[in-house]
CSV table of N, CA and C in Angstrom, one decimal:
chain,number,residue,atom,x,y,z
A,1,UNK,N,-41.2,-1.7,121.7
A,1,UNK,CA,-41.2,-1.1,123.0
A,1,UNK,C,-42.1,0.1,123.1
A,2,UNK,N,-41.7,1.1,123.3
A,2,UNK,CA,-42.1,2.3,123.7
A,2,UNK,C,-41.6,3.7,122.9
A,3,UNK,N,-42.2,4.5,123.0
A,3,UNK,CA,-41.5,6.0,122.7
A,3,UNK,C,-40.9,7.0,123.4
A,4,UNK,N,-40.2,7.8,122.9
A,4,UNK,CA,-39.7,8.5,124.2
A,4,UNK,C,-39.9,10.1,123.3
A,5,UNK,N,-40.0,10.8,123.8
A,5,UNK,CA,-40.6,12.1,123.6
A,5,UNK,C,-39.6,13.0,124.1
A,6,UNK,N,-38.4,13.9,122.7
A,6,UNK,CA,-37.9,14.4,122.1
A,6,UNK,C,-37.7,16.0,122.5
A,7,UNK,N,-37.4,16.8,123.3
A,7,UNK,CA,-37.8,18.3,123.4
A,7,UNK,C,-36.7,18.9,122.3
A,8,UNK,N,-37.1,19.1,121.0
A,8,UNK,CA,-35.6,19.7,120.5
A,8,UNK,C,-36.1,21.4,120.4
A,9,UNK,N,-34.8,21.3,121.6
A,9,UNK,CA,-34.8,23.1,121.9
A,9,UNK,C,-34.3,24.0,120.8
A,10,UNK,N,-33.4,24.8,121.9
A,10,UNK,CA,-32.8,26.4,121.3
A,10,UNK,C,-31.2,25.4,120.7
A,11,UNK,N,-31.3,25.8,119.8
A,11,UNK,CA,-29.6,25.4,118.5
A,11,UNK,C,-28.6,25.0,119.5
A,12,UNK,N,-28.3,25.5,120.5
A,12,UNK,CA,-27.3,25.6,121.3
A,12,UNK,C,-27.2,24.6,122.0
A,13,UNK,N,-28.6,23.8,122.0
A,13,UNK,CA,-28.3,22.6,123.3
A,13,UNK,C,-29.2,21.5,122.3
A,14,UNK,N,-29.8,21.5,121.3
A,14,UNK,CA,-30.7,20.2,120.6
A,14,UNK,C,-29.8,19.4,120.1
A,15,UNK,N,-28.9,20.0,119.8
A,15,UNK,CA,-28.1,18.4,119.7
A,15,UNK,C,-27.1,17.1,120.3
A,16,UNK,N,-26.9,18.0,121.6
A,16,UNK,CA,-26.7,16.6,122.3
A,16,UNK,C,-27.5,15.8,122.9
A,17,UNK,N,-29.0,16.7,122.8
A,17,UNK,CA,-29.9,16.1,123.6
A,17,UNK,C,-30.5,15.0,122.7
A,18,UNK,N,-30.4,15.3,121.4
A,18,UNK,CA,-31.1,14.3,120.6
A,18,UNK,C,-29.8,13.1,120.4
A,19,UNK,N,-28.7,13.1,120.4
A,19,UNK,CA,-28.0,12.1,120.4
A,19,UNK,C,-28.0,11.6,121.4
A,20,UNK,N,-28.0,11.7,122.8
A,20,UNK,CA,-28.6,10.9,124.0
A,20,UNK,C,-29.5,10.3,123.8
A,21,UNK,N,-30.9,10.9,123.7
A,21,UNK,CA,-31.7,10.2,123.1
A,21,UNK,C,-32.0,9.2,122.5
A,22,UNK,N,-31.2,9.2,121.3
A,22,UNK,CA,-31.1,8.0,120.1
A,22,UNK,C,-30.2,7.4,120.8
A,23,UNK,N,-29.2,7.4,121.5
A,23,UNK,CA,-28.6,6.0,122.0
A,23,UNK,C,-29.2,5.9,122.8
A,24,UNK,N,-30.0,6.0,124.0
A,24,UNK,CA,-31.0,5.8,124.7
A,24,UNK,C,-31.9,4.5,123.9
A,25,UNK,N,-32.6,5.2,122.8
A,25,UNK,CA,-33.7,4.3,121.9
A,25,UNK,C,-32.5,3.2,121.2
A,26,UNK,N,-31.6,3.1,120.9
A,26,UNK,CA,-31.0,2.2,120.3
A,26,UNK,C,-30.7,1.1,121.1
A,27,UNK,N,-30.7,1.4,122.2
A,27,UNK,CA,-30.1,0.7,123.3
A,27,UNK,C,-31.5,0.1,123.9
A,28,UNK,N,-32.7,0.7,123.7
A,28,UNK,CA,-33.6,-0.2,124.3
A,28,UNK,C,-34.9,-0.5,123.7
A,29,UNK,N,-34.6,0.1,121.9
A,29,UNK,CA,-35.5,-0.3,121.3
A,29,UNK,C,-36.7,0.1,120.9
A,30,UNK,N,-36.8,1.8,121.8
A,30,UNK,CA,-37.6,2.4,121.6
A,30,UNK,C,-37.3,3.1,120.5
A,31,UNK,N,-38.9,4.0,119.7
A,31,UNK,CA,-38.8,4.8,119.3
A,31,UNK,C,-38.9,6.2,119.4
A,32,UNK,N,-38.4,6.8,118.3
A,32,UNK,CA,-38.3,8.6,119.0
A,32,UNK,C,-39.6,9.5,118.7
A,33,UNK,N,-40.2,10.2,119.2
A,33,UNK,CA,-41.2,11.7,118.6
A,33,UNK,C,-40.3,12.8,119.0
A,34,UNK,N,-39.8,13.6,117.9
A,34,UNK,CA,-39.2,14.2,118.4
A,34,UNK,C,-39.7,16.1,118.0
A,35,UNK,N,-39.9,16.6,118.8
A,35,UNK,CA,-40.8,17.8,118.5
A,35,UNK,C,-39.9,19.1,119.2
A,36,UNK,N,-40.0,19.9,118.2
A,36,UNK,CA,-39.5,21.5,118.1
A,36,UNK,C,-40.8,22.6,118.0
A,37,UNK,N,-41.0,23.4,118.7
A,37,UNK,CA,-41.3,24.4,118.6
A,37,UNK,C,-40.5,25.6,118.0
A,38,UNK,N,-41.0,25.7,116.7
A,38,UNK,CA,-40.1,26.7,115.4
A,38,UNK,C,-40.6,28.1,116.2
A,39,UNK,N,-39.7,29.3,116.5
A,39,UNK,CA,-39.4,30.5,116.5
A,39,UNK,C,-38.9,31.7,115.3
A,40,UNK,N,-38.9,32.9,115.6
A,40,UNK,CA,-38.9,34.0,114.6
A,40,UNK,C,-37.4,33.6,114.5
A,41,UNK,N,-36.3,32.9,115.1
A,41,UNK,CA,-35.1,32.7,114.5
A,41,UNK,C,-34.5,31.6,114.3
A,42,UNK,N,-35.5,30.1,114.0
A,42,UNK,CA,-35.2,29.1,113.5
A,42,UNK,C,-35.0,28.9,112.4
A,43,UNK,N,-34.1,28.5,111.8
A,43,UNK,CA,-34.3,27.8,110.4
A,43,UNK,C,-36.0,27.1,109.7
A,44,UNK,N,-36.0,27.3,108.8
A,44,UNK,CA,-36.7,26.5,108.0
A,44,UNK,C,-37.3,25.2,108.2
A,45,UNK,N,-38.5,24.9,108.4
A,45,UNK,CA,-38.7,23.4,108.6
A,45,UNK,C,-38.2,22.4,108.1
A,46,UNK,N,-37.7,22.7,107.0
A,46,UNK,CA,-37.2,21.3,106.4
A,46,UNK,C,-35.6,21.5,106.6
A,47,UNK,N,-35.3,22.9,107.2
A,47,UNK,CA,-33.6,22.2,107.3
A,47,UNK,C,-33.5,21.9,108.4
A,48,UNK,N,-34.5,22.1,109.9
A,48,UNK,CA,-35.0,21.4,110.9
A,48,UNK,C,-35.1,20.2,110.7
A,49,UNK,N,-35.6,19.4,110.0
A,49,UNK,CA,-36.1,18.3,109.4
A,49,UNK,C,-34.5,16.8,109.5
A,50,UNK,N,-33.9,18.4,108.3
A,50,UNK,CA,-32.5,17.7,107.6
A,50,UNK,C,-31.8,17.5,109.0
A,51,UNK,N,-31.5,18.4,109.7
A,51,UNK,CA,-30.4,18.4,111.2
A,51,UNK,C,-31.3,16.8,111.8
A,52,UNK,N,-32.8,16.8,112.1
A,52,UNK,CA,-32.8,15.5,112.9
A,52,UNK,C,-32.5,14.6,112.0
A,53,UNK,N,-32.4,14.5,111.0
A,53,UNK,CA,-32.2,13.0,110.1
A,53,UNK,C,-30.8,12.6,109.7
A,54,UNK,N,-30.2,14.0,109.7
A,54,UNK,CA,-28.7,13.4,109.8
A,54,UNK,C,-27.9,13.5,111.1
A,55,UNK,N,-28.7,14.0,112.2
A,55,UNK,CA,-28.1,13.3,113.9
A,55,UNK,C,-28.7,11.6,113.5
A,56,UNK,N,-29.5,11.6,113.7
A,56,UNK,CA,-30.1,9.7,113.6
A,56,UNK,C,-29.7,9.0,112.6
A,57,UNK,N,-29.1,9.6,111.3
A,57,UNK,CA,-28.3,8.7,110.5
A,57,UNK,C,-27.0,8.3,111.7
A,58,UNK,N,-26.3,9.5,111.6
A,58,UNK,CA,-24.5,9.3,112.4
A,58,UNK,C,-25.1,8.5,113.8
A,59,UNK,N,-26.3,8.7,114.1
A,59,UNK,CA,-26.2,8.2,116.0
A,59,UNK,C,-26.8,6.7,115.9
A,60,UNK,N,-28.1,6.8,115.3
A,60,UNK,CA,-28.6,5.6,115.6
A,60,UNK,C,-29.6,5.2,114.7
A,61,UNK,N,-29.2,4.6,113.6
A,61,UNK,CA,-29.4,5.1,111.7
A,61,UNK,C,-31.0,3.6,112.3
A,62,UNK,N,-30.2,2.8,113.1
A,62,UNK,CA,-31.8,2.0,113.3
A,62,UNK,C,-32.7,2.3,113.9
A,63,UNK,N,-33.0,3.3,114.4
A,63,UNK,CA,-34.2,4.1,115.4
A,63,UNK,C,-35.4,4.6,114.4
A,64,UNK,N,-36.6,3.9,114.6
A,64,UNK,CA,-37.5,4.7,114.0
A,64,UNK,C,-37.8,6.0,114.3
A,65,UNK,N,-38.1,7.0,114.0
A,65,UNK,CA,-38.1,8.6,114.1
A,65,UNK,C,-39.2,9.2,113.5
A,66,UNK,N,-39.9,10.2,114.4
A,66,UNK,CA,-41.3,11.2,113.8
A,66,UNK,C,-40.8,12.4,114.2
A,67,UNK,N,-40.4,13.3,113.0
A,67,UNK,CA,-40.9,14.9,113.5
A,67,UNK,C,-41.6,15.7,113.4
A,68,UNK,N,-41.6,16.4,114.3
A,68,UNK,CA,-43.3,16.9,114.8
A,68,UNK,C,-42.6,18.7,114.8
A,69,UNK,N,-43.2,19.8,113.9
A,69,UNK,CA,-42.7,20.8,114.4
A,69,UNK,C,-44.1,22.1,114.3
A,70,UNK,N,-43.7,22.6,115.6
A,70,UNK,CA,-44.9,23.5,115.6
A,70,UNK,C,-44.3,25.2,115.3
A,71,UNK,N,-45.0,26.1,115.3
A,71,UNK,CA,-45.0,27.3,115.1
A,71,UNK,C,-45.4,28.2,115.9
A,72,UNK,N,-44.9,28.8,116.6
A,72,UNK,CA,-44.8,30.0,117.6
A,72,UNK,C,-45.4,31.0,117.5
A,73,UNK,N,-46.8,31.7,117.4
A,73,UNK,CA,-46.7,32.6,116.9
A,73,UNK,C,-46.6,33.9,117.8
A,74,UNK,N,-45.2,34.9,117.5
A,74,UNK,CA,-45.0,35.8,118.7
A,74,UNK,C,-45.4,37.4,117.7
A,75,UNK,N,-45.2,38.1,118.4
A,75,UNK,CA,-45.2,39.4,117.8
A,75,UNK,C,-43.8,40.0,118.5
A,76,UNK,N,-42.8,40.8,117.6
A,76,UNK,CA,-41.8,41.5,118.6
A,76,UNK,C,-42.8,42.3,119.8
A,77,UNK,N,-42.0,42.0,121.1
A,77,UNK,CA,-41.9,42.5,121.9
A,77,UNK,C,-42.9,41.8,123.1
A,78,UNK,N,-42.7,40.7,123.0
A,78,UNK,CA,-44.1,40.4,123.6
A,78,UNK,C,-43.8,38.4,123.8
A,79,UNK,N,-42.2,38.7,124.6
A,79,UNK,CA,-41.0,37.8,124.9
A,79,UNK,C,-41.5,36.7,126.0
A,80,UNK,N,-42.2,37.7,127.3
A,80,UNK,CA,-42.3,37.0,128.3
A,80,UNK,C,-44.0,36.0,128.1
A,81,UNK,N,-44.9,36.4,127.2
A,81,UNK,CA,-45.8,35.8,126.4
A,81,UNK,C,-45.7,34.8,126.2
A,82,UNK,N,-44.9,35.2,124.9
A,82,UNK,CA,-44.6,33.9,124.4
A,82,UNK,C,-44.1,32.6,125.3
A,83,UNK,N,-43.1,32.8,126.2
A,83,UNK,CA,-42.4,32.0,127.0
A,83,UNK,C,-43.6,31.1,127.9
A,84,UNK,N,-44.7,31.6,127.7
A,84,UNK,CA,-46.0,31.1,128.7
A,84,UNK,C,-46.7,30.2,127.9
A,85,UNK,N,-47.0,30.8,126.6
A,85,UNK,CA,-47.3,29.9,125.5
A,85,UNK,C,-46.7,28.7,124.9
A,86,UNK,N,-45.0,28.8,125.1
A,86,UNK,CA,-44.5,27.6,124.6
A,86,UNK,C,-44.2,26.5,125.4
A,87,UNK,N,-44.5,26.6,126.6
A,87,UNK,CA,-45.1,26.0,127.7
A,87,UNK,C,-45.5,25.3,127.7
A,88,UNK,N,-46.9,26.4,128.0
A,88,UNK,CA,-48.1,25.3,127.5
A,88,UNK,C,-48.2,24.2,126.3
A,89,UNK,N,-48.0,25.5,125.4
A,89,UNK,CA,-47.8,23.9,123.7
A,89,UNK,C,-47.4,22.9,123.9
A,90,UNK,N,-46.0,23.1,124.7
A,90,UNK,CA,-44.7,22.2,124.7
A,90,UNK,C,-46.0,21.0,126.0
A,91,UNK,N,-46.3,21.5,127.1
A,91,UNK,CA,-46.9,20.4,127.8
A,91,UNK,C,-48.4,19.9,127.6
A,92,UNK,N,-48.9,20.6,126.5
A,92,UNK,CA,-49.9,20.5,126.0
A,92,UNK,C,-49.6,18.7,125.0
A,93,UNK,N,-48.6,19.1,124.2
A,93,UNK,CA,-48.0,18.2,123.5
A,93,UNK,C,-47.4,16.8,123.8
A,94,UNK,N,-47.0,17.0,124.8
A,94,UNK,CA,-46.5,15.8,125.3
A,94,UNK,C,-47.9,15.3,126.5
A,95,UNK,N,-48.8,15.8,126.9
A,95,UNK,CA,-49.4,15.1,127.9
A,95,UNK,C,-50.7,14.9,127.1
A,96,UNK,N,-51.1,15.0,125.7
A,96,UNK,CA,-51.9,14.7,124.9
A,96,UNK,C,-52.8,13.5,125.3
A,97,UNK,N,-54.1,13.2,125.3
A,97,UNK,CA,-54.6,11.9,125.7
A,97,UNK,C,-54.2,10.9,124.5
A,98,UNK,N,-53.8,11.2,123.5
A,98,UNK,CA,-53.6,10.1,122.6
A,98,UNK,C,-52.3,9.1,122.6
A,99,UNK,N,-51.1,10.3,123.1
A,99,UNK,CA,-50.1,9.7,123.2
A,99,UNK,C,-49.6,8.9,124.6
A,100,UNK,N,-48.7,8.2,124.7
A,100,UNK,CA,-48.1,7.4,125.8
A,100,UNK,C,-46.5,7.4,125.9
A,101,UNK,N,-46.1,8.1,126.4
A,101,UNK,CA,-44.3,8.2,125.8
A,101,UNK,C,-44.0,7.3,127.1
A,102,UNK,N,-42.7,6.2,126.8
A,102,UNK,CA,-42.1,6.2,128.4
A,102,UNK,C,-41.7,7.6,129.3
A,103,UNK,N,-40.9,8.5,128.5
A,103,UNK,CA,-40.4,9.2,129.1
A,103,UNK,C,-40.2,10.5,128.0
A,104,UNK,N,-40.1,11.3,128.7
A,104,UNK,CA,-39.4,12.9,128.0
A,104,UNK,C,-37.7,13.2,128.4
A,105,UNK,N,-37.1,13.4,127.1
A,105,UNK,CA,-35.6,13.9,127.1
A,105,UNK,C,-35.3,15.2,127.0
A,106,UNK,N,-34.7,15.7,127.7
A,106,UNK,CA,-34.8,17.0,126.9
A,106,UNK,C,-33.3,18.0,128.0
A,107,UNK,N,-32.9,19.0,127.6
A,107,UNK,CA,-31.9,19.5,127.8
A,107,UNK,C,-32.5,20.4,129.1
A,108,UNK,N,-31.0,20.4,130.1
A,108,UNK,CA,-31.4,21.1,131.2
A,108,UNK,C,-30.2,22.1,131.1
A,109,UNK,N,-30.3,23.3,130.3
A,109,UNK,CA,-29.7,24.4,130.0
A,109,UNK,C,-30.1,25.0,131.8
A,110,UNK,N,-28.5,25.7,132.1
A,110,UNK,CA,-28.6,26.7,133.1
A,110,UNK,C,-29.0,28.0,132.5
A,111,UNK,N,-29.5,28.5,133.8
A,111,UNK,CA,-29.9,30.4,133.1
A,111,UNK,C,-29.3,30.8,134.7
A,112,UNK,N,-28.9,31.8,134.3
A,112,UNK,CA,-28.6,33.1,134.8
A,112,UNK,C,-29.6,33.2,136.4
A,113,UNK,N,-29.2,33.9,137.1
A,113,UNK,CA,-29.9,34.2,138.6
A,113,UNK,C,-30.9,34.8,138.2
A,114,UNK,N,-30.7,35.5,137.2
A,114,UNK,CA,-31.8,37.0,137.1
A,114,UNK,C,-33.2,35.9,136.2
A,115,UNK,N,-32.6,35.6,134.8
A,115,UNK,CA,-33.5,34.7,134.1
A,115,UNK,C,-34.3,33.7,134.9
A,116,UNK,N,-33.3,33.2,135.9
A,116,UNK,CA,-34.3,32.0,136.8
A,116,UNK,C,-35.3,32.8,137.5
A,117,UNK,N,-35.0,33.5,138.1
A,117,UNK,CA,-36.0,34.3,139.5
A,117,UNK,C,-37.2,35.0,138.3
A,118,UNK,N,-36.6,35.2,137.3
A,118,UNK,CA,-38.1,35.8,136.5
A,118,UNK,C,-38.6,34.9,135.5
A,119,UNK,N,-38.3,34.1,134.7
A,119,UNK,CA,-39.1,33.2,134.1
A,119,UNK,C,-38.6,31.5,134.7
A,120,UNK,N,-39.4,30.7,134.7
A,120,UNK,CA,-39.1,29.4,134.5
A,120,UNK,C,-38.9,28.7,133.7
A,121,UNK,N,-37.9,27.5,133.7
A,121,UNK,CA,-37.5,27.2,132.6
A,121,UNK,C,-38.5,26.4,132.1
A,122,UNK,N,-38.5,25.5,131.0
A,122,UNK,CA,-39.1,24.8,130.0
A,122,UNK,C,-39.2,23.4,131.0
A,123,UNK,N,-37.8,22.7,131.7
A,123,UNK,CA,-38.0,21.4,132.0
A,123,UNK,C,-38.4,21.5,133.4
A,124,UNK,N,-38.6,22.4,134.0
A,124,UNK,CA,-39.2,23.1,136.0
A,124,UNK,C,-41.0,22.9,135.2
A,125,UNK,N,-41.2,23.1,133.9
A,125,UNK,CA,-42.3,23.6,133.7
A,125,UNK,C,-42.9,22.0,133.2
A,126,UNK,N,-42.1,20.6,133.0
A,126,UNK,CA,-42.5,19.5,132.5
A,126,UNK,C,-42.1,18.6,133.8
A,127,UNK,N,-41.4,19.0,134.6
A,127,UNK,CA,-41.5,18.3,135.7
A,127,UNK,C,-42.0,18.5,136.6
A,128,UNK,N,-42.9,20.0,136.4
A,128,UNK,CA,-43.7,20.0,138.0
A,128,UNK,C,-45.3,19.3,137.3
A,129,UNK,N,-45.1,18.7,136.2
A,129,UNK,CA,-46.3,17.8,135.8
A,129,UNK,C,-46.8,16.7,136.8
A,130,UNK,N,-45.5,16.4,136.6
A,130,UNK,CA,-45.5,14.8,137.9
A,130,UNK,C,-46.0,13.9,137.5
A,131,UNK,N,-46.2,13.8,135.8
A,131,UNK,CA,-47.0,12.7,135.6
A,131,UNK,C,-46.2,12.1,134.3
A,132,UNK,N,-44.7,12.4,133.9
A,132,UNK,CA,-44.4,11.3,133.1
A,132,UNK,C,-42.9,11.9,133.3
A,133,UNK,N,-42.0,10.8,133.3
A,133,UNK,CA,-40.6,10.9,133.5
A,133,UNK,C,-40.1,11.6,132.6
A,134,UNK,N,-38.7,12.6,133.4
A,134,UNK,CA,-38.3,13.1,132.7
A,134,UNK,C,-36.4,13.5,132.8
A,135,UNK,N,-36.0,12.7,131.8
A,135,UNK,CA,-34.6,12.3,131.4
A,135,UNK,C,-33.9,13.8,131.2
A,136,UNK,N,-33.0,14.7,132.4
A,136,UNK,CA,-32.6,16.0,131.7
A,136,UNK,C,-31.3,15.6,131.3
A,137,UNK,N,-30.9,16.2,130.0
A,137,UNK,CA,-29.0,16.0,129.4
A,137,UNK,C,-28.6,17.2,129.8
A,138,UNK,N,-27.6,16.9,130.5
A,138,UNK,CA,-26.8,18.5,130.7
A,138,UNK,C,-26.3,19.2,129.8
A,139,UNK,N,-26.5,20.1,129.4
A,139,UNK,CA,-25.6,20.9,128.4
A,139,UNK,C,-25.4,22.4,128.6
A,140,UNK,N,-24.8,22.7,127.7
A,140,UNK,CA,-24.1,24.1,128.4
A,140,UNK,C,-24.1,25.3,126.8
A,141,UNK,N,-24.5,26.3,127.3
A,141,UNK,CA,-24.6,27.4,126.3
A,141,UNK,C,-23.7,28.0,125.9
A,142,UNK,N,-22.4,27.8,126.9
A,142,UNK,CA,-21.1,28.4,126.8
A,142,UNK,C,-20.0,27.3,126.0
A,143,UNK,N,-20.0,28.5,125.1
A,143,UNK,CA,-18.8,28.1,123.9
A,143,UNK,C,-17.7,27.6,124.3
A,144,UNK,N,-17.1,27.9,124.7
A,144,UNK,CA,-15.8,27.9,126.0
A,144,UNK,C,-15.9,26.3,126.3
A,145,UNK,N,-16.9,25.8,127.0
A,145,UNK,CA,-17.1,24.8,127.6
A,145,UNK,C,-17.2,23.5,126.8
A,146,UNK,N,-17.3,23.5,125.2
A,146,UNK,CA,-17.5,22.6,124.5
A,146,UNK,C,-16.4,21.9,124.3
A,147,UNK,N,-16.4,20.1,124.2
A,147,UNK,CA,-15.1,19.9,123.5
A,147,UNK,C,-14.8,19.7,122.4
């Protein structure tokens, strides 16, 4: 079939986004790209690595899988920058002329009134593309709310 292209965000919401995902691709036979933009408080690439390979073992152990992780480079203090840059990477990345995904997954984290009216989020910033579908999983940052 097809690929579907993977946004693995901030710790708080990449994982249910990527088990959607993989039953998504299990169910119709696609495969995954699945891409992180590494930050000054990510883990390690390879234990980045380890987290996607043992969600797709437990979820969907038959899904072929590529991960793709890039590096941020920020300097303290220099927050609302960056947020411009991982943007771009991030839609830089996915709307590549080489690639063809069916679609983009990716988590539709709420922000705050204040955070919305001053930056835009990541999936406002892949959907005002208008040029490839895009699957949001709801998830939620609040501890409280998990089951």
């Amino acid at each position: 079939m097809g690929t579907l292209f993977v946004a693995y965000g901030k710790e708080s919401s990449r994982k249910p986004v990527l088990e959607f995902a993989a039953q998504r691709a299990a169910a119709t036979g696609d495969d995954l790209f699945v891409y992180h933009i590494r930050e000054q408080e990510d883990p390690p690439d390879d234990r980045l690595r380890t987290e996607v390979q043992e969600a797709m073992r437990r979820t969907a152990p038959d899904v072929d899988f590529e991960v793709s992780i890039d590096d941020l480079d920020t300097q303290e203090g220099e927050y609302e920058r960056s947020r411009v840059s991982k943007r771009k990477q991030l839609l830089d990345t996915i709307m590549a002329e080489d690639c063809d995904y069916e679609y983009v997954v990716m988590g539709n984290v709420e922000q705050g009134p204040i955070e919305e009216f001053v930056l835009s989020s990541m999936s406002e910033a892949v959907l005002d593309t208008q040029r490839i579908p895009v699957l949001l999983v709801p998830v939620t940052t609040d501890p409280t709310m998990e089951a």
